[in-house]
Coordinates of C-alpha atoms and ligand atoms in Angstrom, one line a residue:
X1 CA 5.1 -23.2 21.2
X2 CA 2.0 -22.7 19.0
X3 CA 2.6 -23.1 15.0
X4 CA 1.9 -19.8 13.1
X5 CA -1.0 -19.8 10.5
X6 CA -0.6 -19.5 7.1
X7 CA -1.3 -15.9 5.6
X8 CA -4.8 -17.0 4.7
X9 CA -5.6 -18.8 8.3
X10 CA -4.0 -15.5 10.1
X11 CA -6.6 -13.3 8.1
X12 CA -9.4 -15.1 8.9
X13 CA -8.4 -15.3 12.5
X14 CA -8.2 -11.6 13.1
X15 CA -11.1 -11.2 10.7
X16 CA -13.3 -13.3 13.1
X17 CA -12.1 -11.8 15.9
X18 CA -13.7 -8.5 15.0
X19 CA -16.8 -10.5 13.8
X20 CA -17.1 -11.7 17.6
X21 CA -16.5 -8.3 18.6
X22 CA -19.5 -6.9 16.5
X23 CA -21.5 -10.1 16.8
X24 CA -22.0 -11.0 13.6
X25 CA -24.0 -13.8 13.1
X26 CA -22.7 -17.0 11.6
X27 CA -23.9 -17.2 8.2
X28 CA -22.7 -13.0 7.5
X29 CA -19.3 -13.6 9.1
X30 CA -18.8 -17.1 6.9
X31 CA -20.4 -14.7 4.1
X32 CA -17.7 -11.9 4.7
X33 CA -15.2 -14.1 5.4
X34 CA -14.6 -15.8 1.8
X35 CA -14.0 -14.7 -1.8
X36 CA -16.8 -14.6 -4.2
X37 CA -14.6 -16.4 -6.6
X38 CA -11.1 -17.4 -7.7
X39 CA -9.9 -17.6 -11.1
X40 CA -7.1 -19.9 -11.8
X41 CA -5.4 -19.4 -15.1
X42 CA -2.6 -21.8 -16.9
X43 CA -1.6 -20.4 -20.4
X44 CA 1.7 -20.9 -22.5
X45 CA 3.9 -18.5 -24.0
X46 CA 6.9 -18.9 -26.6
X47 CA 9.8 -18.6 -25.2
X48 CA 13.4 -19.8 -26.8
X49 CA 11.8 -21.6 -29.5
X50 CA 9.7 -23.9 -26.6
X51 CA 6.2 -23.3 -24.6
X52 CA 7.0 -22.3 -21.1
X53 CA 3.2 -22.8 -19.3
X54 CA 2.2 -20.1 -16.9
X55 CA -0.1 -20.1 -13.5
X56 CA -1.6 -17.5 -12.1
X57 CA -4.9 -16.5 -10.1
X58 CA -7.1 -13.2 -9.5
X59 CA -9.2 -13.8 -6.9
X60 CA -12.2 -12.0 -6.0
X61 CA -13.0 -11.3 -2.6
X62 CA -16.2 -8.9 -0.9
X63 CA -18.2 -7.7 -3.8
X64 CA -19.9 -5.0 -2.2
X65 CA -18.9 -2.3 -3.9
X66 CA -17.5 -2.5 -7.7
X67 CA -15.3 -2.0 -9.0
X68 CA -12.9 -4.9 -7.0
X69 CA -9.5 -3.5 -6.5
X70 CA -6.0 -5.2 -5.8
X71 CA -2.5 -5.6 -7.1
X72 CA -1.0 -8.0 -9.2
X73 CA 2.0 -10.0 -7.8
X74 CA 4.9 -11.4 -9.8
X75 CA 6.8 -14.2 -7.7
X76 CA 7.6 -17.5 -7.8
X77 CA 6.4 -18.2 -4.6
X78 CA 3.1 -17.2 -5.4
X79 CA 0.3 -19.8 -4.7
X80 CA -3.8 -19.5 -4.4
X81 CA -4.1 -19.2 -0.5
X82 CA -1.8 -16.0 -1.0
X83 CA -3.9 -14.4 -3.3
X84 CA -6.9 -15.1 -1.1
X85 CA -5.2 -13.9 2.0
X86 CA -4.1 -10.7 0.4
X87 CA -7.8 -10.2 -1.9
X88 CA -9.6 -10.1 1.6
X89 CA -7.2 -7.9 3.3
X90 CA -7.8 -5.8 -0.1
X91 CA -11.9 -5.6 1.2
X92 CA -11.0 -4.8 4.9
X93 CA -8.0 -2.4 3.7
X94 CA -11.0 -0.4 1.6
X95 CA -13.1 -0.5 3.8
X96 CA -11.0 1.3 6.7
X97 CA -9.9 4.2 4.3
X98 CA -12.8 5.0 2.6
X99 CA -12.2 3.6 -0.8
X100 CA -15.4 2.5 -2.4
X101 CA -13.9 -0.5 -3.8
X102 CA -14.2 -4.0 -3.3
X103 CA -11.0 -6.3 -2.8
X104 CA -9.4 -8.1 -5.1
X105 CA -5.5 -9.9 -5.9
X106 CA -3.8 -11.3 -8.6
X107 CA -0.7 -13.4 -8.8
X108 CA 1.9 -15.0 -11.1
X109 CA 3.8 -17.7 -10.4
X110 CA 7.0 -16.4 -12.0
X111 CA 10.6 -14.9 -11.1
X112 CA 10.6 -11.9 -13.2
X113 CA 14.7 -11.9 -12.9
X114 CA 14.9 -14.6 -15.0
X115 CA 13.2 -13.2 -17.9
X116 CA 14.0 -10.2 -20.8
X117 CA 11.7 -7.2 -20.7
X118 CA 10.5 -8.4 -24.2
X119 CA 9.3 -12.0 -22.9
X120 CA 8.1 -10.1 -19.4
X121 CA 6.0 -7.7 -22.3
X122 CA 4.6 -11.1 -23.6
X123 CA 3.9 -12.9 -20.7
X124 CA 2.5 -10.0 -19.4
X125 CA 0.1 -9.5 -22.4
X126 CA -1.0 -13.1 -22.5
X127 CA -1.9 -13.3 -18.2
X128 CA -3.7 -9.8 -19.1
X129 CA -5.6 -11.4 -22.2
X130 CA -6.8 -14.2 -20.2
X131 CA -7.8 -12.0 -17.0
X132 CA -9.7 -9.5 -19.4
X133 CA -11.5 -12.5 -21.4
X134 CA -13.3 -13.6 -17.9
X135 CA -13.8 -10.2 -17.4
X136 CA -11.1 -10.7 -14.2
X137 CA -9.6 -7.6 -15.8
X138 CA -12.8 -4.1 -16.2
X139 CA -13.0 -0.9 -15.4
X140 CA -16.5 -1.5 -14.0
X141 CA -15.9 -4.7 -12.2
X142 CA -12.4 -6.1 -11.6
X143 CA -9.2 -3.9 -11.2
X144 CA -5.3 -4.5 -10.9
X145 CA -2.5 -2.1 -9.6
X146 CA 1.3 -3.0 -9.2
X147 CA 2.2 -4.7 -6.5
X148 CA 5.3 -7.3 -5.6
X149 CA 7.4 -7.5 -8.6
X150 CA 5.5 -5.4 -10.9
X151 CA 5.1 -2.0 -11.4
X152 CA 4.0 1.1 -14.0
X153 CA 5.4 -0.8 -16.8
X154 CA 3.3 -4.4 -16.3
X155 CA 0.4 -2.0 -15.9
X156 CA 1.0 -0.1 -19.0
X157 CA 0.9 -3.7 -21.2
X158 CA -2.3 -4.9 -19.4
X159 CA -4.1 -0.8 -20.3
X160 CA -2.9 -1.5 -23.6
X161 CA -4.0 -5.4 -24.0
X162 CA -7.2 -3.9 -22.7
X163 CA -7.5 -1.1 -25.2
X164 CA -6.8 -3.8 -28.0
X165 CA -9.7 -5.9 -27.2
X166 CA -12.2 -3.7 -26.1
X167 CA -12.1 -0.6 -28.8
X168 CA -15.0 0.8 -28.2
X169 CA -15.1 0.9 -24.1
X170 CA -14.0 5.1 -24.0
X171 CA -13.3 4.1 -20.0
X172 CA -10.3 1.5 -21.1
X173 CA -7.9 3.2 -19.3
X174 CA -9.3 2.8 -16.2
X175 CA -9.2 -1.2 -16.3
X176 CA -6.1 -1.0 -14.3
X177 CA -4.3 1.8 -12.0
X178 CA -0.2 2.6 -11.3
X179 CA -0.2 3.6 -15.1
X180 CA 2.8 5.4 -16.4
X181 CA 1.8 9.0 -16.1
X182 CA 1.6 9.6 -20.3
X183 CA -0.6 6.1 -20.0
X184 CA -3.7 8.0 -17.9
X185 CA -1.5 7.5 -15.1
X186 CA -1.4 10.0 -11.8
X187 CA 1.1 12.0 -10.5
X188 CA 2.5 10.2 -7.0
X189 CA 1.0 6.9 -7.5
X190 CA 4.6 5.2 -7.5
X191 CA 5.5 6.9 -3.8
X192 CA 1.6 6.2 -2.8
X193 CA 2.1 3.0 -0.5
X194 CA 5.3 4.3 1.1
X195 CA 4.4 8.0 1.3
X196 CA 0.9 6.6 3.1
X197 CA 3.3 4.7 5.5
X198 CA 4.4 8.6 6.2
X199 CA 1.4 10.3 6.9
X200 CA 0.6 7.3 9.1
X201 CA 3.7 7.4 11.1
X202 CA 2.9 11.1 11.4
X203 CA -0.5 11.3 12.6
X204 CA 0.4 8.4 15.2
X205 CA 2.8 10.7 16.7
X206 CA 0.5 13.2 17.2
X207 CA -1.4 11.2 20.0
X208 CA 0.5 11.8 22.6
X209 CA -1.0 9.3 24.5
X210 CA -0.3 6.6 22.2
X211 CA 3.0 7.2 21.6
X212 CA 3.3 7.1 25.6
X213 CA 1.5 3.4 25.3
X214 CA 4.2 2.8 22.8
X215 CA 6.8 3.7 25.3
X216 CA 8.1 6.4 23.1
X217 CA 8.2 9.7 23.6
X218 CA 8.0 13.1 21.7
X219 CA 8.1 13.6 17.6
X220 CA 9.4 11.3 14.5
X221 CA 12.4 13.7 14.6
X222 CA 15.6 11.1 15.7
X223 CA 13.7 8.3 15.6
X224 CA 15.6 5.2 15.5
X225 CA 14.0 2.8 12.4
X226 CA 14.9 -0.1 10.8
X227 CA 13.4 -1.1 7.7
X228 CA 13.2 -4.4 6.0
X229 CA 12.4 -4.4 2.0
X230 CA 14.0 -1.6 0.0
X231 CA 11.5 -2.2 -2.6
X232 CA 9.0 0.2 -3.8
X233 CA 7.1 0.9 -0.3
X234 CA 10.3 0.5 1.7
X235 CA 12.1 3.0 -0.3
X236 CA 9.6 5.7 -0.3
X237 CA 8.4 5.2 3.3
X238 CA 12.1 5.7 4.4
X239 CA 12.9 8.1 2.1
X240 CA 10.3 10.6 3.3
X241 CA 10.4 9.5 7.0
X242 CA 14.6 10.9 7.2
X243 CA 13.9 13.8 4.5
X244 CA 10.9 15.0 5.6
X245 CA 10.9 14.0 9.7
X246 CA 14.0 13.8 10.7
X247 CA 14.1 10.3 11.5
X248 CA 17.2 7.9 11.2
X249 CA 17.2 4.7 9.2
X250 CA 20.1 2.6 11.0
X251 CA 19.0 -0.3 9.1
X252 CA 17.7 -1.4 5.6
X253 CA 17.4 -5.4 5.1
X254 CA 16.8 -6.7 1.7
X255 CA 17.2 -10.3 0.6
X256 CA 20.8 -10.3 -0.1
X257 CA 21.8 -8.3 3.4
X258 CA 21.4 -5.4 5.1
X259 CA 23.8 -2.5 6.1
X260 CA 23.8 -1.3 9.9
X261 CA 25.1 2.3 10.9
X262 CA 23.5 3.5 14.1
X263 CA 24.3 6.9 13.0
X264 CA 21.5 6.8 10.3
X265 CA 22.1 5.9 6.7
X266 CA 21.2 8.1 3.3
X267 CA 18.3 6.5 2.0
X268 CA 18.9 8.4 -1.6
X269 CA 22.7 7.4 -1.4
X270 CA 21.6 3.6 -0.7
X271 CA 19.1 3.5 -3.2
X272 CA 21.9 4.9 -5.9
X273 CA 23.9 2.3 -4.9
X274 CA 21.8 -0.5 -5.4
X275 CA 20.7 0.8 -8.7
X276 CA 24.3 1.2 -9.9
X277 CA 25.6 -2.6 -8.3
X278 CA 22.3 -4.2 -8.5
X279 CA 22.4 -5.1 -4.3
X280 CA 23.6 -3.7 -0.7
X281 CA 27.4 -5.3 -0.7
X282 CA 29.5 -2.8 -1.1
X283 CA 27.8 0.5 0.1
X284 CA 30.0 0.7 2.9
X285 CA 31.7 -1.1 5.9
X286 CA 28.1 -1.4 7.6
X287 CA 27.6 -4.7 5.6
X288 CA 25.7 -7.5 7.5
X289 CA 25.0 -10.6 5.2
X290 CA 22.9 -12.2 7.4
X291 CA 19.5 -9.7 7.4
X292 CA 16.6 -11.3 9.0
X293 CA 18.7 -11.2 13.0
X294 CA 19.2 -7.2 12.3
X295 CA 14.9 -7.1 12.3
X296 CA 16.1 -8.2 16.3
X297 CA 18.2 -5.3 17.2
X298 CA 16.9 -2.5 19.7
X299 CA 15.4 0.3 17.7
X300 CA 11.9 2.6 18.0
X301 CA 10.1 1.3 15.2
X302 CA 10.6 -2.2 13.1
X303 CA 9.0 -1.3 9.3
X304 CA 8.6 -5.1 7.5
X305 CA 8.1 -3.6 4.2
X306 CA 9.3 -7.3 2.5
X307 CA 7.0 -10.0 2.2
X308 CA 4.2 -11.9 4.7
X309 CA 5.5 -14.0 7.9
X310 CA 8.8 -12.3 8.7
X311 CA 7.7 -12.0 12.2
X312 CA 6.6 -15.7 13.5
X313 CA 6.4 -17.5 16.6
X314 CA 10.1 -18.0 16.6
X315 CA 11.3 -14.2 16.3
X316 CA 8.4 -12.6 17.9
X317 CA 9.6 -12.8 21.4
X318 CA 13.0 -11.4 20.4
X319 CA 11.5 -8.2 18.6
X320 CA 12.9 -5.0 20.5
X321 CA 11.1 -2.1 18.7
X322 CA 8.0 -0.4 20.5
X323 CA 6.3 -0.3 17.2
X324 CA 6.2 -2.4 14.4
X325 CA 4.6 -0.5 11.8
X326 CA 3.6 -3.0 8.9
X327 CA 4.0 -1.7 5.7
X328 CA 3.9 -4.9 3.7
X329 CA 0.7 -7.0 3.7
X330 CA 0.5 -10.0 6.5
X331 CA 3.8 -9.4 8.2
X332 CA 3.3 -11.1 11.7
X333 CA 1.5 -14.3 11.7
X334 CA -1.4 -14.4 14.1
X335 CA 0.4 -16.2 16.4
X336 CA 3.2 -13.8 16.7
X337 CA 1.1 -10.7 17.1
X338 CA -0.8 -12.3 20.0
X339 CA 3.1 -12.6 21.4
X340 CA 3.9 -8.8 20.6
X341 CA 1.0 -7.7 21.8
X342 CA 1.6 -9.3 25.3
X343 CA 4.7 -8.3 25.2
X344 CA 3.6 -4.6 24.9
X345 CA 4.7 -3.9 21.6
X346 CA 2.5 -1.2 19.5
X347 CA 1.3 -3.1 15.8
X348 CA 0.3 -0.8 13.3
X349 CA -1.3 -3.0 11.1
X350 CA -1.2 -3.0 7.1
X351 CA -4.7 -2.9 6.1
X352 CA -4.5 0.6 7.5
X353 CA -0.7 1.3 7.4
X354 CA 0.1 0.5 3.5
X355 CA -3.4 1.7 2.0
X356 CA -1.7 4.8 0.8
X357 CA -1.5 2.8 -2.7
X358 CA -5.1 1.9 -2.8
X359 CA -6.1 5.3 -1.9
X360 CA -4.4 7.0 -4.8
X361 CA -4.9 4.2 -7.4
X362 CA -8.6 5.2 -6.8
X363 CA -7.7 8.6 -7.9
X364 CA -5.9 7.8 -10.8
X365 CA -9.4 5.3 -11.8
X366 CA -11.8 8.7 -10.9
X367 CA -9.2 10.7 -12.9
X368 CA -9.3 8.2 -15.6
X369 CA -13.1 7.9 -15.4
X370 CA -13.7 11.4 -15.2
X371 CA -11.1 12.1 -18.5
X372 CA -9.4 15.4 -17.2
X373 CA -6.1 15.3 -15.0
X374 CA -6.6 16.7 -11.4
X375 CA -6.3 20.8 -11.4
X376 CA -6.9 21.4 -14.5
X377 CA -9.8 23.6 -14.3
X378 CA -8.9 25.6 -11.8
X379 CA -5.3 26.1 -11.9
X380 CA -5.2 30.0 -13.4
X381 CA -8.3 30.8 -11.5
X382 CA -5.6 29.9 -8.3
X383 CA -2.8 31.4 -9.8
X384 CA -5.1 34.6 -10.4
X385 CA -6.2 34.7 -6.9
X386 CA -2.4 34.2 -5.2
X387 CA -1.3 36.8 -7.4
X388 CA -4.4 39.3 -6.5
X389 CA -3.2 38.3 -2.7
X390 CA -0.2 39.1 -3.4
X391 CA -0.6 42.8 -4.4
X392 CA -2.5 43.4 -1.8
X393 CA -0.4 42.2 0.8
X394 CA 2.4 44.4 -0.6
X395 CA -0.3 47.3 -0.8
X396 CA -1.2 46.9 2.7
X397 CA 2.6 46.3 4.2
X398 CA 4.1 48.7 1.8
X399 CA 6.9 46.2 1.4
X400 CA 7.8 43.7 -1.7
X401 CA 6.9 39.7 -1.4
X402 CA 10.3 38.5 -2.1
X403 CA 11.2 35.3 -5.2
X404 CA 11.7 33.2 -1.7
X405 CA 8.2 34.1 -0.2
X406 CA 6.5 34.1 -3.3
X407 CA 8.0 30.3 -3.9
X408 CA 6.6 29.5 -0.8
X409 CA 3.1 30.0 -1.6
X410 CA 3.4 28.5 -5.0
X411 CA 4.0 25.2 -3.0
X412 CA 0.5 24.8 -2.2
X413 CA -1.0 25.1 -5.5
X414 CA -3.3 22.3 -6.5
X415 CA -1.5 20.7 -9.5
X416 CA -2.2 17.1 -9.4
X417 CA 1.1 16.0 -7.5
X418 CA 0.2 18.4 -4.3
X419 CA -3.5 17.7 -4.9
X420 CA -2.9 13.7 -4.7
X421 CA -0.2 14.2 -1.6
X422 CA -3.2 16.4 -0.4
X423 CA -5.7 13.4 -0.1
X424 CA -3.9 10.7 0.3
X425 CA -2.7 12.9 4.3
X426 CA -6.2 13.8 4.8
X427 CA -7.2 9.7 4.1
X428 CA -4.2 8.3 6.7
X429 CA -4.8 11.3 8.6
X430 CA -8.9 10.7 9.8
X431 CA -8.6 6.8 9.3
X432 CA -6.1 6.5 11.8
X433 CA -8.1 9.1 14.2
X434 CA -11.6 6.4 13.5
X435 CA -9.4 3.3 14.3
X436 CA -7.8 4.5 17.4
X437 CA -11.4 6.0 18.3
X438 CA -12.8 2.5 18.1
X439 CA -9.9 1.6 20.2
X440 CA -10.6 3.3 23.3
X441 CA -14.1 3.6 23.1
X442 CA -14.5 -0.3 23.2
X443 CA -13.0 -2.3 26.1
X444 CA -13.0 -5.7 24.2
X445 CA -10.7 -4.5 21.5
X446 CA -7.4 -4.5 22.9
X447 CA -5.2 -3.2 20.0
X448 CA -5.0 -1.4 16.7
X449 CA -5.4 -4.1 14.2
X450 CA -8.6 -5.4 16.0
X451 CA -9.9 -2.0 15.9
X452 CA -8.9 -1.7 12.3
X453 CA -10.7 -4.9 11.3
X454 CA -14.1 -3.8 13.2
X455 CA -14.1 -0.5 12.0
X456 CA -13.9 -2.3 8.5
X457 CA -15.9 -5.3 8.8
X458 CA -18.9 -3.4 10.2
X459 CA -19.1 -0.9 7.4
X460 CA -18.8 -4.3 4.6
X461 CA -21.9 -5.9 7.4
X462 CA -24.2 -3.0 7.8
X463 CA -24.2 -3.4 3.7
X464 CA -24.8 -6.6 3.6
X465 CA -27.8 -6.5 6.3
X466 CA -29.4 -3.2 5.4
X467 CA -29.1 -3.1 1.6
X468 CA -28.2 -6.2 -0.4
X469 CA -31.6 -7.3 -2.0
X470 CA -30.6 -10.6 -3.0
X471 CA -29.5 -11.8 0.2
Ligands
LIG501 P1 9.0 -4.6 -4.4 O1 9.0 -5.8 -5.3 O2 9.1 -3.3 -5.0 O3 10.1 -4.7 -3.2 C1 10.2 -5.8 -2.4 C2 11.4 -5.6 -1.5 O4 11.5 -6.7 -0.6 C3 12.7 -5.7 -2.3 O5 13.6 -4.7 -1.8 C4 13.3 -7.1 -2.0 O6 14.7 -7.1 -2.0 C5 12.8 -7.2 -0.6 N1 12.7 -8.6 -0.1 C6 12.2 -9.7 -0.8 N2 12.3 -10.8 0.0 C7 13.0 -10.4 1.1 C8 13.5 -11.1 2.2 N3 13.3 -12.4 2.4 N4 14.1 -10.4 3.2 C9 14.3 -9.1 3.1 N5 13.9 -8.4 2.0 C10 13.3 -9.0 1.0 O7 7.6 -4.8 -3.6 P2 6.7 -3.6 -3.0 O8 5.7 -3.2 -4.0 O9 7.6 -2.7 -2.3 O10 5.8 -4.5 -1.9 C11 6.4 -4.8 -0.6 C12 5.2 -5.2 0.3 O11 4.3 -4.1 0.4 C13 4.4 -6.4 -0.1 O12 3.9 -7.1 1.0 C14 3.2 -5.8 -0.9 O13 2.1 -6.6 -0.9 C15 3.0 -4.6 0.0 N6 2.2 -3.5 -0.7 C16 2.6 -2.9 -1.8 C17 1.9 -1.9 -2.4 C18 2.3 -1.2 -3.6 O14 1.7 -0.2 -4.0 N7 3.4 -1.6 -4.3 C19 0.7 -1.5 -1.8 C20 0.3 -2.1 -0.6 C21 1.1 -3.1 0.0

């Protein structure tokens, strides 16, 4: 059996094979390939009366468009191949959605668990400090989001560290995205990543024909899903998937177990659990300790929504969903999705699938840029013109609009929560339509993630040949 790649070496690999595809010339794909530059950072804090030294990296990778953009990552596994792997699946995952960003990542080495909020607030300020001193941390240039182990708080201290050394810059609060919403945050950033997972799902299921290739059949309604990581994007990809669609969750893995009901479990109840005892054990009889063999188990769709490499050479071949839809960043080595794909298995890959975060962080840094929150302008005008409607409608059928009707057409006014939700469907909504359009109307691409990759890379190319003047 063939060894898997590492993160970095499976990116590359599916990245060249859409360079081959678009016959990129050797110098542009080596050019594409790489990060512009890495930053690696060591720096002490006080903690306990001692220096505990800190490592972490941003790494910077297509600079075609500025700002860079990519989350930070709080882990003690975290090393400088990671944050390559993940900065250039930041460019390509961009690139397919529209976001004119370029990609970027940023990592410490740390296992937040282990540390106070107070220390976390310090260690946090002195990473930021040293990012924003290299200018690794801009609103022009360079900037972070939440991602593994950090979240609107982290952000919140790096806005602020910001502020504090850069008085002057009136567009501070756009140095970083996934603010707290009193912070210049948005409305819906937090759900972003799993409600993009969502609108993906959606939209897949209403090809017909691919759902057919998928073996499947019919709606998301019923749907048999299990889903590993109950993190951030796991919860909110679930969550939305049995409220919203129907579909049934009969398993959630997470790194100490999983529970198993075929008859669907409540995502909401789960989640109160776990906040309440702190894990899984406990929820109910469906406890499984050992996790990783439930990814095995005969379902319609497998959701990784954990960590990179969960699906390898070694459990690839015994993967029973029809679609694997990757909500977490590197998944399935490239090893194992060459198995998956001969096995007939449907990958929908992550630099499309778990863009929904990207997406609105680059509403929250046109929000911040722009200084007004989403709506604001125009919300009486609507409120005006639904009430004006209204009246008439009740002039013309000479009956009332009842509390319940009228409720119903409040739904869709554009405050910032339904405007964000708004774009972030349309975004999942064409890019899937472009990908799967690449798809079928080339014969050398024989799967999404291909298609995904050269319907990125050859919009980051035709920049680079028709309009970079220094190259
Ligand atoms: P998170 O820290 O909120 O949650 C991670 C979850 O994974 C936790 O439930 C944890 O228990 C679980 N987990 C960790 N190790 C595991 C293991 N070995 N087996 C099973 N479960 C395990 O992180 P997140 O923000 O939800 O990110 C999850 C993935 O999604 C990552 O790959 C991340 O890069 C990707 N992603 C996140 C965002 C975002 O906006 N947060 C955006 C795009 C992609």
């Amino acid at each position: 059996m063939e060894a898997d790649s590492s993160f970095l070496e499976s990116v590359n690999k599916m990245f060249i094979r859409a360079a081959q595809v678009l016959e990129l010339s050797p110098g542009l794909t080596e050019h594409i390939k790489e990060c512009s530059s890495v930053y690696e950072v060591r720096f002490p804090v006080r903690i306990d009366g001692d220096y505990k030294v800190f490592r972490g990296w941003r790494a910077s990778h297509s600079e075609h468009k500025l700002p860079v953009k990519g989350g930070i990552r709080y882990a003690p596994t975290v090393d400088q191949q990671e944050i390559e792997a993940l900065a250039a699946l930041m460019s390509y995952k961009c690139s397919v959605v529209d976001v004119p960003f370029g990609g970027a990542k940023g990592g410490l080495c740390i296992d937040p668990s282990q540390y106070s909020r107070e220390e976390l607030k310090r260690i946090t300020a002195a990473f930021a400090e040293e990012l924003i001193n290299k200018d690794y941390i801009n609103p022009a240039t360079n900037v972070p989001a939440p991602d593994m182990g950090t979240g609107p708080m982290e952000m919140s201290w790096m806005a602020d560290t910001y502020r504090k050394l850069n008085p002057t810059d009136i567009n501070a609060a756009a140095c970083v995205t996934g603010k707290p919403l009193d912070m210049g945050g948005i409305d819906g950033r937090v759900e972003a990543t799993g409600r993009g997972v969502f609108y993906g799902l959606v939209e897949f299921f209403s090809h017909p024909d691919d759902v057919e290739e998928a073996g499947l059949s019919g709606s998301l309604k019923d749907k048999r899903i299990v889903i590993q990581g109950f993190g951030n994007v796991g919860y909110y990809a679930a969550r939305f998937l049995q409220q919203e669609e129907g579909a049934k969750i009969i398993a959630i893995i997470k790194s100490d177990g999983a529970l198993h009901d075929e008859e669907g479990l409540d995502v909401d109840a789960v989640k109160a659990h776990i906040e309440e005892t702190g894990g899984l054990k406990g929820y109910s009889a469906d406890y499984v300790a050992d996790g990783l063999s439930l990814m095995e188990i005969e379902c319609d769709i497998l959701i990784p929504a954990a960590l990179e490499a969960q699906i390898t050479t070694e459990n690839a071949g015994r993967i029973r969903a029809n679609i694997i839809a990757e909500a977490a960043n590197g998944p399935v080595t490239y090893e194992a999705d060459l198995i998956l794909h001969a096995a007939g298995k449907t990958v929908i890959p992550d630099l499309y699938l778990n863009a929904g975060g990207v997406t609105v962080s680059y509403f929250e840094w046109s929000r911040n840029i722009s200084h007004m929150k989403l709506g604001r302008m125009d919300r009486q005008i609507q409120q005006r013109r639904l009430d004006a409607s209204i009246t008439l409608m009740e002039q013309m059928s000479r009956k009332k609009v009842d509390d319940k009707q009228r409720q119903a057409l409040l739904r869709y006014q554009s405050d910032e929560l339904n405007l964000v939700r708004s774009g972030l469907e349309d975004t999942m909504r064409s890019s899937y339509k472009a990908i799967r359009m690449v798809k079928n109307n080339h014969h050398e691409v024989p799967d999404l993630r291909t298609a995904a990759y050269v319907y990125a890379v050859e919009k980051i190319a035709h920049y680079y040949r028709e309009y970079a003047v220094h190259l």
